[in-house]
Amino acid sequence: SVTYVAQVSCENTIGAGLCSPLSPPSAPAAPPPAPAPATVTRASPAEIVVRWDLPDAVPAVTHSVVAVRRVGVEHWSVCDGQWGPLEAPQTSLTVPTDSDGPYEAMVCCKNP
C-alpha cells in the first residue's frame, strides 16, 4: 500500500521560509467496494421498488446509480435521479415498469 506525506514552504521576494513539519502519512482515496445485491419488490402492477445498502468507504459514498431490467432481457435501463446519480444517503428508488414480470437491479456507488 502506498502512502504519502507532505511538507510546505512559503516563498516571497526576499526568499524561502523554513519547511513545515511533515504531515501525517495518508493513503490515496479508493473507489468504494461493490454494494451487496439490491432487492427488488413489486410496489404495484406498474412499479417496483429497488433497495440497497451503501458500502462503507473512505471517503464515504456520495452517489448511487441504479439500473434495472426485466429478467431475461439483455439491456439495462439506468434509473438516475432527476438531475443525475442519486445522492447518498438515498437507498431506495421506485421505478415505473411496463410489465408485471420479474425485474432485477444492480447498483453502483461513487465517492469523490
XYZ file of C-alpha atoms in Angstrom:
112
model
C 0.000 0.000 0.000
C 1.306 3.445 -0.924
C 1.153 6.367 1.490
C 2.118 9.996 1.000
C 3.419 12.776 3.247
C 3.583 16.499 2.511
C 5.780 19.370 3.583
C 5.198 23.039 2.782
C 7.491 26.023 2.455
C 6.475 29.559 1.549
C 8.445 31.998 -0.544
C 8.283 35.742 -1.091
C 10.524 38.305 -2.807
C 13.100 38.022 -0.013
C 13.410 34.243 -0.155
C 12.053 30.908 1.031
C 10.968 30.267 4.594
C 11.525 27.160 6.655
C 9.679 23.954 5.812
C 6.712 22.849 7.853
C 6.833 19.579 9.758
C 5.859 16.531 7.688
C 2.158 15.806 7.505
C 0.833 12.518 8.868
C 1.005 9.716 6.274
C -2.089 9.476 4.097
C -3.206 6.779 1.671
C -4.831 7.829 -1.597
C -8.598 7.518 -1.769
C -10.044 4.405 -3.373
C -13.377 3.765 -5.058
C -15.978 2.236 -2.765
C -16.432 -1.525 -2.755
C -19.401 -3.020 -4.562
C -22.614 -2.869 -2.543
C -24.438 -6.036 -1.554
C -27.007 -7.163 -4.142
C -30.047 -4.902 -4.353
C -33.513 -6.191 -3.557
C -36.458 -5.697 -5.895
C -40.059 -5.820 -4.694
C -43.275 -5.175 -6.582
C -44.977 -1.982 -5.326
C -47.898 -2.144 -7.773
C -48.637 -3.696 -11.181
C -46.776 -0.736 -12.742
C -43.941 -0.133 -10.227
C -41.063 -1.859 -8.480
C -39.024 -0.673 -5.502
C -35.255 -1.179 -5.547
C -33.461 -1.134 -2.169
C -29.746 -1.336 -1.420
C -27.220 -0.696 1.360
C -24.372 1.755 0.953
C -20.976 0.108 1.466
C -18.521 1.529 3.988
C -15.895 3.563 2.172
C -13.318 6.269 2.807
C -14.211 8.798 1.589
C -17.876 7.968 2.132
C -20.232 7.108 -0.719
C -21.824 10.253 -2.146
C -23.921 8.902 -5.051
C -25.525 5.709 -6.341
C -26.545 4.696 -9.844
C -29.347 2.131 -10.234
C -30.045 0.042 -13.327
C -32.991 -2.337 -13.798
C -34.135 -4.824 -16.374
C -36.812 -7.442 -16.782
C -35.322 -10.859 -16.052
C -34.149 -12.426 -19.323
C -33.735 -9.111 -21.178
C -30.209 -8.110 -22.195
C -30.465 -4.303 -21.941
C -30.229 -2.483 -18.574
C -32.129 0.790 -18.058
C -30.303 3.330 -15.878
C -32.639 4.953 -13.355
C -30.847 8.109 -12.213
C -32.463 10.806 -10.157
C -33.985 13.868 -11.761
C -30.569 15.531 -12.243
C -28.166 12.584 -12.347
C -26.919 9.974 -9.864
C -28.904 9.535 -6.657
C -27.368 11.355 -3.701
C -26.429 9.419 -0.571
C -27.959 8.580 1.856
C -30.787 7.567 -0.528
C -31.005 3.755 -0.580
C -34.326 3.060 -2.299
C -35.953 4.025 -5.568
C -39.429 3.436 -7.004
C -39.201 2.628 -10.717
C -42.119 2.541 -13.179
C -42.326 -0.671 -15.231
C -44.101 -1.585 -18.427
C -44.981 -5.129 -17.393
C -45.709 -7.166 -14.296
C -42.904 -9.664 -14.945
C -39.950 -10.176 -12.612
C -37.246 -7.484 -12.600
C -33.669 -7.407 -11.384
C -31.472 -4.470 -10.394
C -27.834 -3.566 -9.969
C -26.367 -0.635 -8.064
C -23.011 1.128 -8.426
C -21.766 3.541 -5.783
C -19.442 6.528 -6.160
C -17.359 8.627 -3.821
C -15.456 11.847 -4.570
